[in-house]
Short mmCIF file of C-alpha atoms in Angstrom, two decimals:
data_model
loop_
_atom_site.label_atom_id
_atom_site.label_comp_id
_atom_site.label_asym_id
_atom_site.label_seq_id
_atom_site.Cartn_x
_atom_site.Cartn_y
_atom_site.Cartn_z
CA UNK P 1 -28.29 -31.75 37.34
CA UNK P 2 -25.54 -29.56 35.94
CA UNK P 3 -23.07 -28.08 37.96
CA UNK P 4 -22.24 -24.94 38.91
CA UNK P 5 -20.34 -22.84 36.27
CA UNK P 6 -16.97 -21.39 37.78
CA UNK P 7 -16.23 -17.37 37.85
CA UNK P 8 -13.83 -17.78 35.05
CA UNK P 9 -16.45 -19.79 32.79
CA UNK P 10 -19.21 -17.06 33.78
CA UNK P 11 -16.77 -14.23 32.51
CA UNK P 12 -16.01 -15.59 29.53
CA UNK P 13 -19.72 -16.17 28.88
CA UNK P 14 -19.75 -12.59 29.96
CA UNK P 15 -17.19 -11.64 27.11
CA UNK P 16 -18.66 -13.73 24.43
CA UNK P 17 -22.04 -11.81 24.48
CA UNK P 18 -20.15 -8.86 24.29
CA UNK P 19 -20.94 -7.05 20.96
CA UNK P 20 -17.94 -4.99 18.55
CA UNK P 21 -17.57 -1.76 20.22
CA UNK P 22 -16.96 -0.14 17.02
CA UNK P 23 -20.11 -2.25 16.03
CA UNK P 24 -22.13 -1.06 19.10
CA UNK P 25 -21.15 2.66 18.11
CA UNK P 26 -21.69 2.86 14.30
CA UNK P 27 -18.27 3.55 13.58
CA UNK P 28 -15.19 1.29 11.26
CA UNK P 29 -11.98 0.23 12.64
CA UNK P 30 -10.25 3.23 10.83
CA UNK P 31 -12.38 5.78 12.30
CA UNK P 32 -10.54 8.44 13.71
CA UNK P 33 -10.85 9.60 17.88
CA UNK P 34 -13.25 12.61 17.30
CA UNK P 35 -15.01 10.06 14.72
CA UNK P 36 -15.35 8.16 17.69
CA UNK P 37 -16.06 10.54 20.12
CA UNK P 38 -19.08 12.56 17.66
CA UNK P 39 -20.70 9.23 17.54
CA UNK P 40 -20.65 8.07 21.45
CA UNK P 41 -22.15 11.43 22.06
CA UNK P 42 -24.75 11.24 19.90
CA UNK P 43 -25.72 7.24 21.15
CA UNK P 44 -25.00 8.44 24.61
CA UNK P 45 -27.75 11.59 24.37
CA UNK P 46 -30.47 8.40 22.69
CA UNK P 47 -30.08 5.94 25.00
CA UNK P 48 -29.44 8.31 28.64
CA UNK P 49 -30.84 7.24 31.68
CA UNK P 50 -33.00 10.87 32.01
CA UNK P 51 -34.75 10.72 28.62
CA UNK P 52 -35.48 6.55 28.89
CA UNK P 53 -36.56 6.39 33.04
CA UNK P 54 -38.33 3.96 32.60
CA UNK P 55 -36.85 1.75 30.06
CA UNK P 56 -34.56 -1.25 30.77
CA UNK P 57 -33.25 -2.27 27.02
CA UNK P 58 -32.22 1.70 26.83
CA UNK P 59 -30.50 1.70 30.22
CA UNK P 60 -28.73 -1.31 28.98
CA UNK P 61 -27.78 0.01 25.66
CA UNK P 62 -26.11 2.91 27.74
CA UNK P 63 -23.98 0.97 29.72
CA UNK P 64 -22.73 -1.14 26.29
CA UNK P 65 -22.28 2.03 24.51
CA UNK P 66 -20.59 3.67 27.42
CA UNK P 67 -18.41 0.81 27.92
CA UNK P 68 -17.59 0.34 24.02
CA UNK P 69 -15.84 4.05 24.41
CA UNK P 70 -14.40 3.52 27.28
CA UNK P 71 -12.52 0.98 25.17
CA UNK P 72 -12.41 2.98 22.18
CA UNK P 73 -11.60 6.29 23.40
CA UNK P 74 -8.21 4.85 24.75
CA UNK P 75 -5.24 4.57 22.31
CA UNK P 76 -3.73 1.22 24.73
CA UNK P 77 -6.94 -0.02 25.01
CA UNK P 78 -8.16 0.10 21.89
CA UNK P 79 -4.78 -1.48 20.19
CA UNK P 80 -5.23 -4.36 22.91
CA UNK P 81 -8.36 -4.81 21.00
CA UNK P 82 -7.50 -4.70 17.86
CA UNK P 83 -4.94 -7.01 18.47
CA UNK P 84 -6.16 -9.69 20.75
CA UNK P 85 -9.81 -8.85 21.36
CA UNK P 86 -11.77 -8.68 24.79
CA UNK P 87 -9.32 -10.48 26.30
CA UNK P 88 -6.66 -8.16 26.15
CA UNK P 89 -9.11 -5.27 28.21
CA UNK P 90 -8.92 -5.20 31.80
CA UNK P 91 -12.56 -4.84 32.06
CA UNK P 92 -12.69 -5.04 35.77
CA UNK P 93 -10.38 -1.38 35.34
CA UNK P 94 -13.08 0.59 32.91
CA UNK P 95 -13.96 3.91 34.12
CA UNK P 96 -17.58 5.47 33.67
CA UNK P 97 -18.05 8.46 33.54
CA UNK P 98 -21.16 10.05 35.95
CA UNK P 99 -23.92 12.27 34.97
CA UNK P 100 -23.69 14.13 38.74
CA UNK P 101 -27.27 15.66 37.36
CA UNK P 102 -28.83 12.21 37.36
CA UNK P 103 -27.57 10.98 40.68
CA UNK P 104 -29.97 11.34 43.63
CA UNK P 105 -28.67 13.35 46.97
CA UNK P 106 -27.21 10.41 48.86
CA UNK P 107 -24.97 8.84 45.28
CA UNK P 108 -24.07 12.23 45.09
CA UNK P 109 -22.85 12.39 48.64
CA UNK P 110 -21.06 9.31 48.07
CA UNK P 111 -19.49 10.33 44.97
CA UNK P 112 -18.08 13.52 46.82
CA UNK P 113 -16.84 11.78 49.70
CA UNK P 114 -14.58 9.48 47.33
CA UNK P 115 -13.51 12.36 45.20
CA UNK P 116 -12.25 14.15 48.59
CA UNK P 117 -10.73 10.81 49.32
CA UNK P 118 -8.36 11.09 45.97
CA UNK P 119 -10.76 8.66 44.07
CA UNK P 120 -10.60 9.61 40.77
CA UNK P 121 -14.12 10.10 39.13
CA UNK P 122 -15.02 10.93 35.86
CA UNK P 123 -18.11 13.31 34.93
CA UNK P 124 -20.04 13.81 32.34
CA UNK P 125 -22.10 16.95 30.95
CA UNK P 126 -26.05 16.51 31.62
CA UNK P 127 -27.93 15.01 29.11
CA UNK P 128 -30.32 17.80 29.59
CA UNK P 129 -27.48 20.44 28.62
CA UNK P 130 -26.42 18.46 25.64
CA UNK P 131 -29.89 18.11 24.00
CA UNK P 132 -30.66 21.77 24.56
CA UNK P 133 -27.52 22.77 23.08
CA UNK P 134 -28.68 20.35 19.96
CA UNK P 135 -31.94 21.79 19.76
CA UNK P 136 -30.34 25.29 19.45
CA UNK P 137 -32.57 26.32 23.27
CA UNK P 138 -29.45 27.97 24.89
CA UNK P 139 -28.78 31.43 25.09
CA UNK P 140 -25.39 32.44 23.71
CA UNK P 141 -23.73 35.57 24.94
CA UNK P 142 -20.55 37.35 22.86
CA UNK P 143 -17.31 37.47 24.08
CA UNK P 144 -15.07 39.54 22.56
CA UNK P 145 -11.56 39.11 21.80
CA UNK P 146 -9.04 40.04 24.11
CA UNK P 147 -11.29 40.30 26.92
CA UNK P 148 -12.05 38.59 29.93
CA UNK P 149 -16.11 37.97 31.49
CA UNK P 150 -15.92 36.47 34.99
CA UNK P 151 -19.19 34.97 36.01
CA UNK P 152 -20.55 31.76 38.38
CA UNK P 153 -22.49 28.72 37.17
CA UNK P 154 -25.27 26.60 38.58
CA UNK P 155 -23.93 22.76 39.40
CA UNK P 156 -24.44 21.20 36.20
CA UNK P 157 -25.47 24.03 34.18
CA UNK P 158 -23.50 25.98 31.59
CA UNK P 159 -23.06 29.40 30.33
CA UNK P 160 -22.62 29.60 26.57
CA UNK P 161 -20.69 32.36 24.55
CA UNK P 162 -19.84 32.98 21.10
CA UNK P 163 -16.42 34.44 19.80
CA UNK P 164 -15.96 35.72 16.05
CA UNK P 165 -12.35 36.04 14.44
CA UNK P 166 -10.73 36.65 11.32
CA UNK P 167 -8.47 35.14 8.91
CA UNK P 168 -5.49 36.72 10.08
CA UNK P 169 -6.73 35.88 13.30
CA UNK P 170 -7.26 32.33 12.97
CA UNK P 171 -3.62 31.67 11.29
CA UNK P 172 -1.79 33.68 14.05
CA UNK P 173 -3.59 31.05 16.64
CA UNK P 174 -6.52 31.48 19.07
CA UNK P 175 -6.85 30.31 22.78
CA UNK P 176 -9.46 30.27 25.03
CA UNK P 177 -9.06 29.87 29.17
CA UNK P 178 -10.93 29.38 31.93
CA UNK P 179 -9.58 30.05 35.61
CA UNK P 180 -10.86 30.15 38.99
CA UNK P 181 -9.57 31.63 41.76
CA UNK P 182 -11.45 29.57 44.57
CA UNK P 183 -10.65 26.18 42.67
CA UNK P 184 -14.46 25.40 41.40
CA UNK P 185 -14.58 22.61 39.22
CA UNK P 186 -15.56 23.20 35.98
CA UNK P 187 -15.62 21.99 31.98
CA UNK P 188 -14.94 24.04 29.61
CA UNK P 189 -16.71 22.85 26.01
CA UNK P 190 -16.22 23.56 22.53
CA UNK P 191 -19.22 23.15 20.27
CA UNK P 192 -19.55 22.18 16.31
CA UNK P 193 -22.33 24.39 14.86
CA UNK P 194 -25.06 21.76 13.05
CA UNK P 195 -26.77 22.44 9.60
CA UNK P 196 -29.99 22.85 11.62
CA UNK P 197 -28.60 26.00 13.83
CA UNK P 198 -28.19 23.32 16.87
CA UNK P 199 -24.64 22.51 18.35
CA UNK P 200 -23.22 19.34 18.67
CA UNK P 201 -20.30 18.94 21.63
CA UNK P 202 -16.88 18.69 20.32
CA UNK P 203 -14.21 19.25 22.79
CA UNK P 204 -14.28 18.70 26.39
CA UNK P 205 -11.37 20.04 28.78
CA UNK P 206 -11.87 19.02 32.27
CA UNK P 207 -10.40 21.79 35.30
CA UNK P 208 -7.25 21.06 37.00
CA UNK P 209 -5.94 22.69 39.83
CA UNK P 210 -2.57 24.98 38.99
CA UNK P 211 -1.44 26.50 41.59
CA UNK P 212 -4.06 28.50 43.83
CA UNK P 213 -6.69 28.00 41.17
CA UNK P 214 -8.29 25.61 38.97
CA UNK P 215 -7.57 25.96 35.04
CA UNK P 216 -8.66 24.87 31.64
CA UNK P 217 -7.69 26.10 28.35
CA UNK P 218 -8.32 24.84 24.72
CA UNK P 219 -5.37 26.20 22.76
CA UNK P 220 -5.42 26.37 18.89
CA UNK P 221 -1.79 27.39 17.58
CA UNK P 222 -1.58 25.54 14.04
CA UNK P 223 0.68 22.58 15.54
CA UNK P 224 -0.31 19.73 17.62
CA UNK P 225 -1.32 20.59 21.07
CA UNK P 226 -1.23 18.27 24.20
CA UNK P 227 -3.35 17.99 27.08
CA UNK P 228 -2.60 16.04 30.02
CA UNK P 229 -5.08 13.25 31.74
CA UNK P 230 -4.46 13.20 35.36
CA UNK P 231 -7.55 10.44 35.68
CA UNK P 232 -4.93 7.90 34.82
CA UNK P 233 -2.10 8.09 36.65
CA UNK P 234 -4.47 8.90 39.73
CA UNK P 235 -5.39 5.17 38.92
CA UNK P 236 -1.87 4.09 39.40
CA UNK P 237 -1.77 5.54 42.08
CA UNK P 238 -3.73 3.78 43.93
CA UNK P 239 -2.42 0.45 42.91
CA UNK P 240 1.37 1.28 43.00
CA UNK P 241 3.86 4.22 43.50
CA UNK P 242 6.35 2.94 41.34
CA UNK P 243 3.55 2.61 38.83
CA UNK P 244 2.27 5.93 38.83
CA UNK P 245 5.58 7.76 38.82
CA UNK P 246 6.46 5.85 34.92
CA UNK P 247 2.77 5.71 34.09
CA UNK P 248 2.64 10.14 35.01
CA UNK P 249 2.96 10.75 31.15
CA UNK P 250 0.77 8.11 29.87
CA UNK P 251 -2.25 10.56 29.51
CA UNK P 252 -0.43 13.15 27.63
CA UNK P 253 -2.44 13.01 24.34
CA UNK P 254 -2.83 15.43 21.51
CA UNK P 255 -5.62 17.30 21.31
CA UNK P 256 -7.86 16.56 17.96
CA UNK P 257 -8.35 20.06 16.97
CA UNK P 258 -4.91 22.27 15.83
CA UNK P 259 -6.59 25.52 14.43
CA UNK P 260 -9.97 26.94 13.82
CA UNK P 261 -11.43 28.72 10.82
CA UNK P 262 -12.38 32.13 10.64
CA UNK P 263 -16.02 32.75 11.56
CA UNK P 264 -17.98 32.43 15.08
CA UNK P 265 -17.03 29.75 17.12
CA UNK P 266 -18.94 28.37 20.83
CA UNK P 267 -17.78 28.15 24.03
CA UNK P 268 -19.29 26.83 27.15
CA UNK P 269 -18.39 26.78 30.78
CA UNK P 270 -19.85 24.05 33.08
CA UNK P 271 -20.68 23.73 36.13
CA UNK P 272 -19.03 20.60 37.35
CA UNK P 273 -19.16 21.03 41.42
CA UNK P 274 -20.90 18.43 43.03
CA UNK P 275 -22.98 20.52 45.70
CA UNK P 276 -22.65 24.66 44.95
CA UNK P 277 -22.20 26.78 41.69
CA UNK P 278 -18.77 27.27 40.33
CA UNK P 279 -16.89 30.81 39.87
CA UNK P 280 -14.71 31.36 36.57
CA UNK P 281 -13.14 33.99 34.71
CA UNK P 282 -13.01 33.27 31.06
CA UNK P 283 -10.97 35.00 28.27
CA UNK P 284 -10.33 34.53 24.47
CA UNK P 285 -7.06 35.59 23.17
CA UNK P 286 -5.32 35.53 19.87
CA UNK P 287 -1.99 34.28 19.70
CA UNK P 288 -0.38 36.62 17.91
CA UNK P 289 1.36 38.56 20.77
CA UNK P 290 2.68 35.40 22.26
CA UNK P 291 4.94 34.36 19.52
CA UNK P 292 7.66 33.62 22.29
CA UNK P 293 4.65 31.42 24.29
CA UNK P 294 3.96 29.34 21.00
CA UNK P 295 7.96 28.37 20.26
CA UNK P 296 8.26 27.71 24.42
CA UNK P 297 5.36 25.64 24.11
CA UNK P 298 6.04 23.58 21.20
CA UNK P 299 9.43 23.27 22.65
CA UNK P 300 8.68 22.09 26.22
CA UNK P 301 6.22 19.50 24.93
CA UNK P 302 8.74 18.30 22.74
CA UNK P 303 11.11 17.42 25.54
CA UNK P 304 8.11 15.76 27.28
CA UNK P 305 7.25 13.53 24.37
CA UNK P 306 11.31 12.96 24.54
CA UNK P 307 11.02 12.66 28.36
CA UNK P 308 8.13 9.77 27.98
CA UNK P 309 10.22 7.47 25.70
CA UNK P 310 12.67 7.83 27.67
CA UNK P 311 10.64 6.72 30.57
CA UNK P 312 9.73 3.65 29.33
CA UNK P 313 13.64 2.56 28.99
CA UNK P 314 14.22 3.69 32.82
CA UNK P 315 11.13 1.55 33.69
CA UNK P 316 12.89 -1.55 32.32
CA UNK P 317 16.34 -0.72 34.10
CA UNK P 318 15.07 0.00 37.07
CA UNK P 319 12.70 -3.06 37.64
CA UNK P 320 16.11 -5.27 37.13
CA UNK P 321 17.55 -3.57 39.87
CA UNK P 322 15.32 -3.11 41.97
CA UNK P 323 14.77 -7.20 41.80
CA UNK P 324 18.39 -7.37 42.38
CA UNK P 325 18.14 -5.44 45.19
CA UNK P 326 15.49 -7.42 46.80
CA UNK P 327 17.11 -10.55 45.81
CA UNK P 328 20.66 -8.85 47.87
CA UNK P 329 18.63 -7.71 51.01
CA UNK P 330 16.88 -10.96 51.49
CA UNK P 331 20.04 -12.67 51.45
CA UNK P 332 22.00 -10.27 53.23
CA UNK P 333 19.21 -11.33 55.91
CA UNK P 334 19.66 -15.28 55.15
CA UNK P 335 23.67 -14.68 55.60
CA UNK P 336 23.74 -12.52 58.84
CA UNK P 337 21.08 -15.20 60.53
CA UNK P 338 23.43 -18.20 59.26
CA UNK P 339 26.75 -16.18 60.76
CA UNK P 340 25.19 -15.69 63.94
CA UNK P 341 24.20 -19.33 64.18
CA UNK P 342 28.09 -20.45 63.22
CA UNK P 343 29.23 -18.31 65.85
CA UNK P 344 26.93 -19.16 68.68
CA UNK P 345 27.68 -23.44 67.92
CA UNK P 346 31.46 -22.44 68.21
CA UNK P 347 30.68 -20.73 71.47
CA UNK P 348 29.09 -23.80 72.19
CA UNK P 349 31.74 -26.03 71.81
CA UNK P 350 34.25 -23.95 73.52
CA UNK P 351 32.20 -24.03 76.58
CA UNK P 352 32.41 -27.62 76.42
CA UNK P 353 35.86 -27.99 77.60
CA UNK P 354 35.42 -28.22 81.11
CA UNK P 355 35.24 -30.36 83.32
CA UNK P 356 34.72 -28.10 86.48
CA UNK P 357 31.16 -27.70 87.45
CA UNK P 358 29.79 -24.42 86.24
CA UNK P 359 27.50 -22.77 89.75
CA UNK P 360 24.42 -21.05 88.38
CA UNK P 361 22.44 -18.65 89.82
CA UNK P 362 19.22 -18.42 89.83
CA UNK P 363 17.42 -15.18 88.80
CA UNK P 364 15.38 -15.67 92.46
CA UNK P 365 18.60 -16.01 94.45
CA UNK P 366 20.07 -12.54 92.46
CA UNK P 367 17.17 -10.73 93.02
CA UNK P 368 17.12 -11.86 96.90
CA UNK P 369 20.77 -11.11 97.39
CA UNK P 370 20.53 -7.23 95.69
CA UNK P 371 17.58 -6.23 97.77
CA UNK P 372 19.06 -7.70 101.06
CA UNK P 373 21.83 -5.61 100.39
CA UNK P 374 20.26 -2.93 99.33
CA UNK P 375 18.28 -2.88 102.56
CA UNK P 376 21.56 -3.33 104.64
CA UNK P 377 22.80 0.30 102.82
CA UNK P 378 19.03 1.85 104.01
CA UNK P 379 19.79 0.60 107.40
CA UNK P 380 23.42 2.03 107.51
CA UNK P 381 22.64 5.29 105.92
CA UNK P 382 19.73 5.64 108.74
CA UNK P 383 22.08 5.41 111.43
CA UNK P 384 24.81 7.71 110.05
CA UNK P 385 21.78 10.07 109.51
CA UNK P 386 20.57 9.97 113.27
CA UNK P 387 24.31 10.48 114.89
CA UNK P 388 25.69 13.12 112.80
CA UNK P 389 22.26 14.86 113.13
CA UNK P 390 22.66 17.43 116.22
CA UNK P 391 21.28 17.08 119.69
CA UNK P 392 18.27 19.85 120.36
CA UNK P 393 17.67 20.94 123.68
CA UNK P 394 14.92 20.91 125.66
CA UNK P 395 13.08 23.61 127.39
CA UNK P 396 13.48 22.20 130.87
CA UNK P 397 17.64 21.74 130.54
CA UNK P 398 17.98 25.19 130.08
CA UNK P 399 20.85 26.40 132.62
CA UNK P 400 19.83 29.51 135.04
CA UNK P 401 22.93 31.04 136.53
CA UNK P 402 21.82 32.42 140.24
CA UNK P 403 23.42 35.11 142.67
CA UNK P 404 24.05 33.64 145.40
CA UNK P 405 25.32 36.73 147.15
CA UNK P 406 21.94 38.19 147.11
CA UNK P 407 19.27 36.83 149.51
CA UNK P 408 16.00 35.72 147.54
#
């Protein structure tokens, strides 16, 4: 009878079934990140768990494809890949990413509670969203330039809007925000416009709180852009301080799209609040009255990109020290308990030269002597009390003085 296979041999069973992600995705090693991302999508929208409820191989095919871009989709990940294969991913650290319009009330509940906790979870737009936007069923309002449209969202719905500019408008730069004041959550989407009139998702920015409000902005100046990933050093977080204070740039990426084209471009605002409809105030701007905001911006993310490198030396420095210093307080601890143990043996030995015997006593016999004199003092104070109080007299001593010179 064979044995039983170990956890180790049973995960790298586990690893060996595993197919290529870029196999499992349709995609080659050089493909680029919104190469990558185009064709999860597009798998991910086939194979989701609300079009195939009742199909096992699709559910499964989700999960591989979801997990193949989880690897992907991550620039450490995916060069840990390249380089060493499965091995090299920390599967047991994957994130997946929810479809909150999926999940029944009570995994919904759940997923709320650990959100307000500080777990960080990742959502997903609804499958249902995604194919209507593909099948060109969603209504699309305008939104003009330079002008703002506030509005609220059903949970896991979206609100769709269209916004035309020109040639001189596109090479100035073009930017597109989305606030709210009561801190909703929210997505804001971008959307590539198919042959077929349907519209295929493109960009995702997730909401972030700034401030008193949430914010998310997709900003297309002609230069590289960054946005910032909280997800992963909330991650760190968790495991280690230390970690997630040199791990707090990690997830500043640059965004895949610089600039736009002239023409009509979509936006869409979703609904990402677990239990109640978001509020938002969107706006499209051009650029060209922030000249001074482009060159700040493109400045200040320069000294972050500086900032991150340098981070990576300080990591390395401080670890040494920090060892050092735990090395030097555990000794300092070894040294102080070895001093006092030198000193009490020479006590020790000094006390030994005697030859007088040394009259102990007892903790009993102390605490008998103290409160025998302590009751002696209650007994002395009682009498000094009763003679120096004075003498009261009584009704019956009272002294009458009498005439005697007068007959009664």
């Amino acid at each position: 009878m064979p044995g039983n296979r170990s956890k180790s041999e049973k995960h790298d069973g586990a690893m060996q079934l595993r197919r290529d992600p870029y196999e499992v995705l349709g995609v080659s090693r050089n493909s680029t990140d919104q190469e990558i991302k185009t064709a999860y999508r597009k798998m991910a929208l086939k194979y989701h768990p609300d079009k195939n409820a009742n199909d096992p191989k699709a559910a499964d095919m989700f999960k591989e494809v979801t997990f193949s871009y989880n690897i992907l989709s991550d620039p450490d990940k995916r060069r840990q890949y390249d380089s060493a294969g499965f091995e090299a991913v920390e599967s047991d650290s994957q994130e997946l990413e929810l479809d909150l319009s999926s999940l029944g009330a009570v995994n919904t509940m759940f997923a709320a509670l650990f959100s307000k906790l500080g777990v960080p979870i990742k959502t997903t737009v609804s499958a249902t969203i995604l194919e209507e936007a593909l099948n060109g069923a969603v209504t699309i309002r305008p939104l003009p330039l330079g002008h703002f449209i506030s509005k609220r969202v059903e949970k896991q719905c979206a609100h769709f809007y269209s916004v035309t500019i020109t040639e001189e408008e596109a090479r100035a730069g073009f930017v597109c925000r989305v606030q709210s004041s009561d801190k909703s959550k929210f997505k804001l989407l971008y959307f590539d416009q198919e042959d077929n009139g349907g519209l295929s998702l493109a960009l995702q920015e997730d909401s972030a709180k700034t401030g008193k409000a949430t914010s998310a902005g997709m900003y297309f100046l002609g230069f590289p852009v960054y946005r910032l990933d909280q997800t992963l050093n909330s991650i760190a977080a968790a495991k280690d301080p230390d970690t997630s204070f040199f791990r707090k740039l990690d997830g500043f990426q640059p965004c895949e799209l610089t600039e736009l084209k002239a023409g009509t471009h979509v936006f869409a605002v979703y609904g990402d609040n677990f239990f109640k409809s978001a509020s938002y105030t969107i706006e499209a701007l051009c650029a060209a009255p922030f000249s001074e905001e482009k060159e700040n911006l493109r400045n200040i993310e320069s000294q972050i990109l500086s900032k991150r490198a340098e981070m990576s030396k300080f990591e390395t420095e401080y670890r040494e020290v920090l060892a050092q210093f735990t090395e030097m307080t555990s000794r300092y601890a070894h040294e102080m308990q070895a001093i006092d143990e030198l000193l009490k043996q020479r006590n020790e030995i000094h006390a030994s030269y005697t030859v007088a015997p040394l009259k102990r006593s007892s903790s009993k016999s102390r605490i008998k002597s103290s409160s025998k004199e302590a009751k002696e003092d209650d007994q002395v104070r009682e009498k000094r009390n009763i003679r120096d109080r004075p003498r009261k007299k009584k009704w019956y001593n009272i002294h009458l003085r009498v005439d005697k010179r007068k007959a009664c």
